[in-house]
Coordinates of C-alpha atoms in Angstrom, one line a residue:
Chain A
X1 CA 0.0 0.0 0.0
X2 CA 1.2 3.5 -0.8
X3 CA 2.1 5.6 2.3
X4 CA 1.4 9.3 2.1
X5 CA 2.3 11.6 5.0
X6 CA 0.2 14.7 4.8
X7 CA 0.5 15.9 8.4
X8 CA 3.6 18.0 8.1
X9 CA 2.0 20.7 10.2
X10 CA 1.9 18.3 13.1
X11 CA 5.6 17.4 12.6
X12 CA 8.1 16.7 10.0
X13 CA 10.7 14.0 9.3
X14 CA 14.1 15.0 10.4
X15 CA 16.4 15.7 7.4
X16 CA 19.4 13.3 7.1
X17 CA 21.9 16.2 7.3
X18 CA 20.3 17.3 10.5
X19 CA 20.4 13.8 12.0
X20 CA 24.2 13.7 11.3
X21 CA 24.7 16.9 13.2
X22 CA 22.5 15.8 16.1
X23 CA 24.4 12.5 16.5
X24 CA 27.8 14.3 16.3
X25 CA 26.8 16.5 19.3
X26 CA 25.7 13.5 21.3
X27 CA 28.6 11.2 20.5
X28 CA 31.7 13.3 20.0
X29 CA 31.1 16.9 21.0
X30 CA 29.3 16.2 24.2
X31 CA 30.8 19.0 26.4
X32 CA 28.8 21.5 28.4
X33 CA 29.1 24.9 26.8
X34 CA 29.4 26.5 30.3
X35 CA 32.6 24.5 31.0
X36 CA 36.0 26.2 30.9
X37 CA 37.8 23.3 29.3
X38 CA 38.2 22.6 25.6
X39 CA 35.3 20.1 25.6
X40 CA 33.0 22.9 26.7
X41 CA 34.6 25.7 24.7
X42 CA 34.3 24.0 21.4
X43 CA 30.6 23.4 22.0
X44 CA 30.2 27.0 23.1
X45 CA 31.5 28.1 19.7
X46 CA 29.1 25.7 17.9
X47 CA 26.2 27.2 19.9
X48 CA 27.0 30.6 18.3
X49 CA 27.0 29.0 14.9
X50 CA 23.5 27.6 15.5
X51 CA 22.4 31.0 16.7
X52 CA 23.8 32.6 13.6
X53 CA 22.0 30.0 11.4
X54 CA 18.6 30.8 13.0
X55 CA 19.2 34.5 12.9
X56 CA 19.9 34.3 9.2
X57 CA 16.8 32.4 8.4
X58 CA 14.6 35.2 9.8
X59 CA 17.0 38.0 9.1
X60 CA 17.6 39.0 12.7
X61 CA 20.0 41.9 13.1
X62 CA 22.4 39.8 15.2
X63 CA 22.7 36.2 16.6
X64 CA 22.3 37.6 20.1
X65 CA 18.7 38.2 19.4
X66 CA 18.0 34.5 19.3
X67 CA 17.2 32.6 22.5
X68 CA 16.9 28.8 22.4
X69 CA 14.0 27.2 24.3
X70 CA 12.6 23.7 24.8
X71 CA 9.8 24.1 22.3
X72 CA 7.7 26.6 20.4
X73 CA 5.2 26.5 23.2
X74 CA 7.9 27.5 25.7
X75 CA 9.0 30.4 23.4
X76 CA 5.3 31.6 23.3
X77 CA 5.1 31.4 27.1
X78 CA 8.3 33.3 27.5
X79 CA 7.3 36.0 25.0
X80 CA 4.0 36.7 26.7
X81 CA 4.8 36.1 30.4
X82 CA 8.2 37.6 30.0
X83 CA 6.7 40.9 28.8
X84 CA 3.6 41.1 30.9
X85 CA 5.6 40.3 34.1
X86 CA 8.6 42.5 33.2
X87 CA 7.8 45.0 35.9
X88 CA 6.4 47.8 33.8
X89 CA 3.0 47.1 35.2
X90 CA 1.1 46.9 31.9
X91 CA -1.5 44.2 32.2
X92 CA -3.4 44.3 28.9
X93 CA -2.7 41.7 26.1
X94 CA -4.2 41.7 22.6
X95 CA -4.3 38.5 20.7
X96 CA -6.7 36.7 18.3
X97 CA -9.4 34.1 18.6
X98 CA -7.5 31.7 16.2
X99 CA -4.1 31.5 18.0
X100 CA -2.5 28.2 18.9
X101 CA -3.3 27.0 22.4
X102 CA 0.3 27.8 23.5
X103 CA -0.8 31.5 23.2
X104 CA -4.5 31.2 24.2
X105 CA -4.0 29.1 27.3
X106 CA -1.1 31.2 28.4
X107 CA -3.3 34.3 28.1
X108 CA -6.2 32.6 29.9
X109 CA -3.8 31.7 32.8
X110 CA -2.6 35.4 33.0
X111 CA -6.3 36.5 33.0
X112 CA -7.3 34.1 35.7
X113 CA -4.3 34.1 38.0
X114 CA -2.3 37.3 37.4
X115 CA -4.9 40.0 37.0
X116 CA -4.4 40.5 33.3
X117 CA -6.9 41.7 30.8
X118 CA -6.9 40.0 27.4
X119 CA -8.6 41.1 24.2
X120 CA -9.3 38.2 21.8
X121 CA -9.7 39.8 18.3
X122 CA -12.3 38.2 16.0
X123 CA -11.4 37.1 12.5
X124 CA -13.2 37.2 9.2
X125 CA -14.5 34.2 7.3
X126 CA -11.0 33.5 6.0
X127 CA -9.6 33.5 9.6
X128 CA -7.9 36.9 9.1
X129 CA -7.4 39.6 11.7
X130 CA -8.4 43.1 10.7
X131 CA -5.4 45.4 11.5
X132 CA -7.9 48.2 12.2
X133 CA -9.3 46.1 15.1
X134 CA -5.8 46.0 16.6
X135 CA -5.5 49.8 16.5
X136 CA -8.9 50.1 18.2
X137 CA -8.0 47.6 20.9
X138 CA -4.8 49.2 22.0
X139 CA -5.1 50.9 25.3
X140 CA -2.8 52.8 27.7
X141 CA -2.0 49.6 29.6
X142 CA -1.4 47.4 26.6
X143 CA 1.8 45.5 27.1
X144 CA 1.8 43.3 24.1
X145 CA 0.1 42.4 20.8
X146 CA 0.5 38.7 19.8
X147 CA -0.8 37.6 16.5
X148 CA 0.3 34.4 14.7
X149 CA 2.2 34.7 11.4
X150 CA 0.0 32.0 9.8
X151 CA -2.6 29.7 11.2
X152 CA -1.8 26.1 11.9
X153 CA -5.2 24.7 11.1
X154 CA -6.4 26.7 8.1
X155 CA -3.2 28.1 6.8
X156 CA -4.3 31.8 6.6
X157 CA -1.4 34.3 6.6
X158 CA -2.1 37.3 8.8
X159 CA -1.3 40.9 7.8
X160 CA 1.7 40.9 10.1
X161 CA 3.4 44.0 8.6
X162 CA 0.3 46.2 8.9
X163 CA -0.3 45.1 12.4
X164 CA 3.4 45.5 13.4
X165 CA 3.4 49.0 11.9
X166 CA 0.4 50.0 14.0
X167 CA 2.1 48.5 17.2
X168 CA 5.3 50.5 16.5
X169 CA 3.3 53.7 15.9
X170 CA 1.5 53.2 19.2
X171 CA 4.6 52.1 21.1
X172 CA 3.3 48.6 21.9
X173 CA 5.4 45.5 21.6
X174 CA 4.5 43.0 18.9
X175 CA 5.0 39.2 19.1
X176 CA 4.2 36.7 16.4
X177 CA 4.0 32.9 16.7
X178 CA 5.6 31.9 13.3
X179 CA 5.9 28.2 14.0
X180 CA 3.9 27.4 10.9
X181 CA 5.3 30.2 8.7
X182 CA 9.0 29.8 9.2
X183 CA 10.6 27.7 6.5
X184 CA 7.7 28.1 4.1
X185 CA 7.5 31.9 3.9
X186 CA 10.4 34.3 3.4
X187 CA 10.2 35.8 6.9
X188 CA 12.2 38.9 7.7
X189 CA 11.8 40.2 11.2
X190 CA 13.3 43.6 10.4
X191 CA 11.2 44.2 7.4
X192 CA 8.1 42.8 9.1
X193 CA 8.8 45.0 12.1
X194 CA 8.0 42.5 14.8
X195 CA 9.7 42.7 18.2
X196 CA 9.5 39.0 19.0
X197 CA 9.0 35.8 17.0
X198 CA 8.5 32.2 17.9
X199 CA 9.8 29.3 15.8
X200 CA 10.1 25.6 16.3
X201 CA 12.6 23.0 14.9
X202 CA 10.4 20.0 14.3
X203 CA 8.2 21.8 11.8
X204 CA 11.2 22.5 9.6
X205 CA 12.8 19.0 9.4
X206 CA 14.6 19.5 12.7
X207 CA 14.4 17.6 16.0
X208 CA 11.6 17.8 18.5
X209 CA 12.2 19.4 21.9
X210 CA 13.7 22.7 20.7
X211 CA 12.4 26.1 19.7
X212 CA 13.6 29.6 19.7
X213 CA 12.4 33.1 20.5
X214 CA 13.7 36.1 18.6
X215 CA 13.8 39.1 20.8
X216 CA 14.8 42.4 19.2
X217 CA 17.7 44.1 21.0
X218 CA 16.4 46.5 23.6
X219 CA 13.1 44.7 24.4
X220 CA 12.8 44.4 28.2
X221 CA 11.8 40.8 28.9
X222 CA 12.0 38.8 32.1
X223 CA 12.8 35.1 32.3
X224 CA 10.2 32.6 33.3
X225 CA 12.7 29.8 34.0
X226 CA 15.4 30.5 36.6
X227 CA 18.7 28.7 37.3
X228 CA 22.2 28.8 36.0
X229 CA 21.7 31.8 33.8
X230 CA 22.2 30.2 30.4
X231 CA 20.9 32.0 27.3
X232 CA 22.2 35.3 28.8
X233 CA 19.9 34.8 31.8
X234 CA 16.7 34.5 29.8
X235 CA 16.4 30.8 29.7
X236 CA 18.3 28.8 32.4
X237 CA 19.0 25.1 32.0
X238 CA 21.9 23.4 30.3
X239 CA 21.5 24.0 26.6
X240 CA 20.0 21.0 24.7
X241 CA 23.0 21.1 22.4
X242 CA 22.2 18.2 20.1
X243 CA 18.7 19.5 19.4
X244 CA 19.9 23.1 19.2
X245 CA 22.6 22.2 16.7
X246 CA 19.9 20.3 14.8
X247 CA 17.7 23.4 14.7
X248 CA 20.7 25.4 13.4
X249 CA 21.3 23.0 10.6
X250 CA 17.6 22.8 9.8
X251 CA 17.4 26.6 9.7
X252 CA 20.3 26.7 7.3
X253 CA 18.7 24.1 5.0
X254 CA 15.4 25.9 5.2
X255 CA 17.0 29.2 4.2
X256 CA 18.8 27.6 1.2
X257 CA 15.6 25.9 0.1
X258 CA 13.6 29.2 -0.1
X259 CA 11.9 30.5 -2.1
X260 CA 11.7 27.5 -4.5
X261 CA 10.4 25.2 -1.8
X262 CA 7.4 27.4 -1.1
X263 CA 6.7 27.7 -4.8
X264 CA 6.8 24.0 -5.3
X265 CA 4.6 23.3 -2.3
X266 CA 2.1 26.0 -3.5
X267 CA 1.8 24.2 -6.9
X268 CA 1.2 20.9 -5.3
X269 CA -1.2 22.4 -2.7
X270 CA -3.3 24.0 -5.5
X271 CA -3.4 20.8 -7.4
X272 CA -4.7 19.1 -4.3
X273 CA -7.3 21.8 -3.5
X274 CA -8.5 22.2 -7.1
X275 CA -8.7 18.4 -7.6
X276 CA -10.7 17.8 -4.4
X277 CA -13.1 20.7 -5.0
X278 CA -13.7 19.5 -8.5
X279 CA -14.1 15.8 -7.7
X280 CA -16.1 16.0 -4.5
X281 CA -19.5 17.7 -4.6
X282 CA -20.4 19.8 -1.5
X283 CA -16.9 20.4 -0.5
X284 CA -15.3 23.7 0.4
X285 CA -12.0 25.2 1.2
X286 CA -11.4 26.6 4.7
X287 CA -9.1 29.6 5.0
X288 CA -7.9 32.1 2.5
X289 CA -7.5 30.8 -1.1
X290 CA -4.3 32.8 -1.8
X291 CA -2.9 34.2 1.4
X292 CA -2.3 30.8 2.8
X293 CA 0.6 28.6 3.8
X294 CA 2.1 26.8 0.8
X295 CA 1.8 23.5 2.6
X296 CA -1.7 23.8 3.9
X297 CA -5.0 22.5 2.5
X298 CA -8.1 22.4 4.8
X299 CA -11.3 21.2 3.2
X300 CA -14.8 20.6 4.6
X301 CA -17.0 17.8 3.3
X302 CA -20.6 18.1 4.2
X303 CA -22.5 15.2 5.8
X304 CA -19.4 13.2 6.9
X305 CA -17.5 13.3 10.2
X306 CA -13.8 14.1 10.3
X307 CA -12.7 11.3 12.5
X308 CA -14.3 8.7 10.2
X309 CA -12.6 10.4 7.3
X310 CA -9.2 10.3 9.0
X311 CA -9.7 6.6 10.0
X312 CA -10.6 5.6 6.5
X313 CA -7.7 7.6 5.0
X314 CA -5.3 6.0 7.5
X315 CA -6.6 2.5 6.4
X316 CA -5.6 3.7 2.8
X317 CA -2.1 4.7 4.0
X318 CA -2.8 8.5 4.1
X319 CA -2.0 10.4 7.3
X320 CA -4.0 13.6 7.7
X321 CA -5.6 15.5 10.6
X322 CA -9.0 16.9 11.4
X323 CA -10.3 20.2 12.8
X324 CA -12.5 18.3 15.1
X325 CA -11.1 15.3 16.9
X326 CA -14.1 14.2 18.9
X327 CA -11.8 12.3 21.2
X328 CA -13.6 13.3 24.3
X329 CA -17.3 13.4 24.9
X330 CA -17.4 17.1 25.3
X331 CA -14.8 18.3 22.8
X332 CA -16.2 21.1 20.7
X333 CA -15.2 21.6 17.0
X334 CA -12.0 23.5 16.3
X335 CA -11.9 27.0 17.9
X336 CA -10.4 28.3 14.7
X337 CA -13.2 27.1 12.4
X338 CA -15.8 28.3 14.9
X339 CA -14.2 31.7 15.1
X340 CA -14.4 31.9 11.3
X341 CA -18.1 31.3 11.4
X342 CA -17.9 27.8 9.9
X343 CA -21.0 25.8 10.9
X344 CA -20.7 23.0 13.4
X345 CA -21.4 20.4 10.7
X346 CA -18.9 21.8 8.2
X347 CA -16.3 22.1 11.0
X348 CA -16.9 18.4 11.9
X349 CA -16.3 17.3 8.3
X350 CA -13.0 19.1 7.9
X351 CA -9.7 17.6 7.0
X352 CA -6.3 19.2 7.2
X353 CA -3.7 18.0 4.6
X354 CA -0.3 19.5 5.0
X355 CA 2.4 18.9 2.5
X356 CA 6.2 18.6 2.9
X357 CA 9.6 18.0 1.3
X358 CA 8.8 14.4 0.3
X359 CA 5.3 15.0 -1.1
X360 CA 5.1 14.1 -4.8
X361 CA 2.5 14.9 -7.5
X362 CA 1.7 11.1 -7.4
X363 CA 0.9 11.4 -3.7
X364 CA -1.4 14.3 -4.4
X365 CA -3.3 12.4 -7.1
X366 CA -3.6 9.3 -5.0
X367 CA -4.9 11.4 -2.1
X368 CA -7.5 13.1 -4.4
X369 CA -8.7 9.7 -5.7
X370 CA -8.8 8.1 -2.2
X371 CA -10.5 11.0 -0.5
X372 CA -13.2 11.3 -3.2
X373 CA -13.9 7.5 -2.8
X374 CA -13.9 7.7 1.0
X375 CA -16.3 10.7 1.1
X376 CA -18.6 8.9 -1.3
X377 CA -18.7 5.7 0.8
X378 CA -19.4 7.6 4.1
X379 CA -22.0 9.8 2.5
X380 CA -23.9 6.8 1.2
X381 CA -25.1 6.0 4.8
X382 CA -25.1 9.5 6.2
X383 CA -28.6 10.5 7.5
X384 CA -27.8 14.0 6.3
X385 CA -27.6 13.1 2.6
X386 CA -24.8 14.4 0.5
X387 CA -25.6 18.1 0.7
X388 CA -25.7 18.1 4.5
X389 CA -28.0 19.9 6.9
X390 CA -27.7 23.5 7.7
X391 CA -27.4 22.6 11.4
X392 CA -26.7 19.4 13.2
Chain B
X1 CA -7.2 3.1 18.9
X2 CA -9.8 0.7 17.6
X3 CA -9.7 -3.1 17.7
X4 CA -10.1 -5.4 14.6
X5 CA -13.8 -6.0 15.1
X6 CA -14.5 -2.3 15.1
X7 CA -12.3 -1.8 12.1
X8 CA -14.1 -4.6 10.2
X9 CA -17.5 -3.1 10.9
X10 CA -16.2 0.4 10.0
X11 CA -14.7 -0.8 6.8
X12 CA -17.6 -3.1 5.7
X13 CA -20.6 -1.8 7.6
X14 CA -23.6 -4.3 7.5
X15 CA -27.2 -3.2 6.7
X16 CA -26.6 0.4 5.9
X17 CA -29.4 2.6 4.5
X18 CA -33.0 3.2 5.2
X19 CA -35.9 0.8 4.8
X20 CA -38.3 2.3 2.3
X21 CA -41.4 0.6 3.9
X22 CA -40.3 0.8 7.5
X23 CA -42.7 -0.1 10.3
X24 CA -40.7 2.0 12.7
X25 CA -38.0 4.6 12.5
X26 CA -35.8 6.1 15.3
X27 CA -33.2 8.9 15.3
X28 CA -31.1 10.0 18.1
X29 CA -28.2 12.5 18.4
X30 CA -26.1 14.0 21.0
X31 CA -25.8 17.8 20.8
X32 CA -22.4 18.0 22.5
X33 CA -20.7 15.7 20.1
X34 CA -23.1 15.9 17.3
X35 CA -23.2 12.3 16.2
X36 CA -26.5 11.2 14.6
X37 CA -27.8 7.6 14.5
X38 CA -30.9 6.6 12.5
X39 CA -32.4 3.1 12.6
X40 CA -35.4 1.8 10.6
X41 CA -37.1 -1.6 11.2
X42 CA -39.5 -3.9 9.5
X43 CA -41.6 -6.0 11.9
X44 CA -43.6 -9.2 11.3
X45 CA -45.0 -11.6 13.9
X46 CA -43.6 -9.5 16.6
X47 CA -40.1 -10.0 15.3
X48 CA -37.6 -7.7 13.7
X49 CA -37.5 -9.0 10.2
X50 CA -35.2 -6.4 8.7
X51 CA -33.2 -3.5 10.0
X52 CA -31.0 -0.8 8.5
X53 CA -29.0 2.1 9.9
X54 CA -27.5 5.4 8.8
X55 CA -25.1 7.5 10.8
X56 CA -23.3 10.8 10.8
X57 CA -20.4 10.1 13.2
X58 CA -17.0 8.8 13.8
X59 CA -15.6 5.3 13.3
X60 CA -17.2 4.0 16.6
X61 CA -20.6 5.3 15.6
X62 CA -20.5 3.5 12.2
X63 CA -19.3 0.3 13.8
X64 CA -21.9 0.3 16.5
X65 CA -24.7 0.9 14.0
X66 CA -23.4 -2.0 11.9
X67 CA -23.0 -4.3 15.0
X68 CA -26.5 -3.5 16.3
X69 CA -28.2 -4.5 13.0
X70 CA -26.5 -7.9 13.2
X71 CA -27.5 -8.3 16.9
X72 CA -31.1 -7.4 16.4
X73 CA -32.2 -9.2 13.2
X74 CA -34.7 -11.9 14.0
X75 CA -35.1 -10.9 17.6
X76 CA -38.6 -10.5 19.1
X77 CA -39.6 -7.0 20.2
X78 CA -39.1 -7.9 23.8
X79 CA -35.6 -9.3 23.2
X80 CA -34.7 -6.2 21.1
X81 CA -35.7 -3.9 23.8
X82 CA -33.2 -5.6 26.1
X83 CA -30.3 -4.7 23.9
X84 CA -28.4 -1.8 25.4
X85 CA -25.7 0.5 24.0
X86 CA -23.3 -1.1 26.5
X87 CA -24.1 -4.5 25.0
X88 CA -23.3 -3.2 21.5
X89 CA -20.0 -1.9 22.7
X90 CA -19.2 -5.2 24.3
X91 CA -20.1 -7.1 21.1
X92 CA -17.6 -4.9 19.4
X93 CA -14.9 -6.0 21.8
X94 CA -15.0 -2.7 23.6
X95 CA -14.7 1.0 22.5
X96 CA -12.3 3.7 23.7
X97 CA -13.7 5.3 26.8
X98 CA -14.5 8.8 25.2
X99 CA -16.5 7.0 22.5
X100 CA -18.9 5.2 24.9
X101 CA -21.0 8.3 25.4
X102 CA -21.4 10.2 22.2
X103 CA -20.8 7.6 19.5
X104 CA -22.5 4.6 20.9
X105 CA -26.1 5.4 20.1
X106 CA -27.3 2.5 18.0
X107 CA -29.4 0.7 20.7
X108 CA -31.0 4.0 21.7
X109 CA -32.0 4.6 18.1
X110 CA -33.4 1.1 17.9
X111 CA -35.5 1.7 21.0
X112 CA -36.8 4.9 19.4
X113 CA -37.7 2.9 16.3
X114 CA -39.6 0.3 18.3
X115 CA -41.4 3.0 20.2
X116 CA -42.4 4.5 16.8
X117 CA -43.6 1.1 15.6
X118 CA -45.6 0.5 18.8
X119 CA -47.2 3.9 18.6
X120 CA -48.3 3.2 15.0
X121 CA -49.7 -0.2 16.2
X122 CA -51.7 1.5 18.9
X123 CA -52.7 4.5 16.8

């Protein structure tokens, strides 16, 4: 059976060049970069190389603006808590309704336990934030605006430059979770005008367990993890060198791959989207048709349920994910699709297919054929018929 | 996540569809999860002669609809009323815990169909 991995937004396969680097820093260059001896010093120098590689990928002004963390989630936590709790006393955060839970749950915690006020900006039908709504929401006590670069579920790219320009004009810090955008889009933190940016290694063919936060020089941020003072005091804990070096290599490869990589993925993505919408009646695309991640296709099929679709796809060798994993009795459909105004039924019949380095045109055609057959089979015994009901 | 029996019923569901000349029809759904189960029955001599199901739901919902139809065919009304959702799950060799509540609706839909049949008889 053909095996097709279309869940690259969940995680990616580590590139062989990256594996080589990771192994070298476990087997041979195992020193602690804080040590004074040569074992440590050589690794300390390597750490600077990784910082440089990440800085170059996002065009940071200098490597010192890159701070390694244990994950993208940790970098998001650091960005938000590190700013809100930096002693300036500002307690208002502006974010959007479609952020990753790493942002949303951090904001909820600050609201419930640290006396913060959070504005969750709505999005339009494509999942896009209106920059004007950011301007309106900014208040005297606004500490930070955090809007994701591109959405992990529906792939919509946010108007980051416009939002960042408003923040700069108003003197408010701007953070962006770019975990899904980095590596696919030509991100330039200086041109974009953001003060902080989150990225993660395992979404760009690097290892799991490492992320990074870009913090523009001069931004006053407080650590949330205390200890030996690594990462210039912002993130204590012995550096996870093998993973960090892997991230460095992955960042270098990603930079060399752009922009051809994004263009290739966009062609395959559009072949997939067009093929599915043409082949399957009563299907629709979620998210923006053009301003979307090159790797992301998110499609709703009326009258069928996402988990059944995923299960059937899996039995045909295709790995995908759904906007509504009804894994617990009370789990609501995806907060992203709900915020976009997608009906409960359409949200429940959504499938996210995310392409990667190894995706071929044959994989795409096999997926179109298989998905069309699977939807037809499941619809044949759906009480909603093929068109679906307006409401469940 | 699912065992082989569930996968078999999911892949090749038995008795799908809707009986055109049904004697009773039942439909249940859970608003929290949103699964919908519909069962239609044909009754003769106080026995379930034929049964079909339709569902909008996950793999567990499809498998439980299919298993129920196999369990109930040929049973008397009294016997059919004794089949519970838990018995359907058991016949499937068990379902993951979160699926027991929102996706395991087949027996409930059958009971509704029997109620509908009985109401028509009395009406």
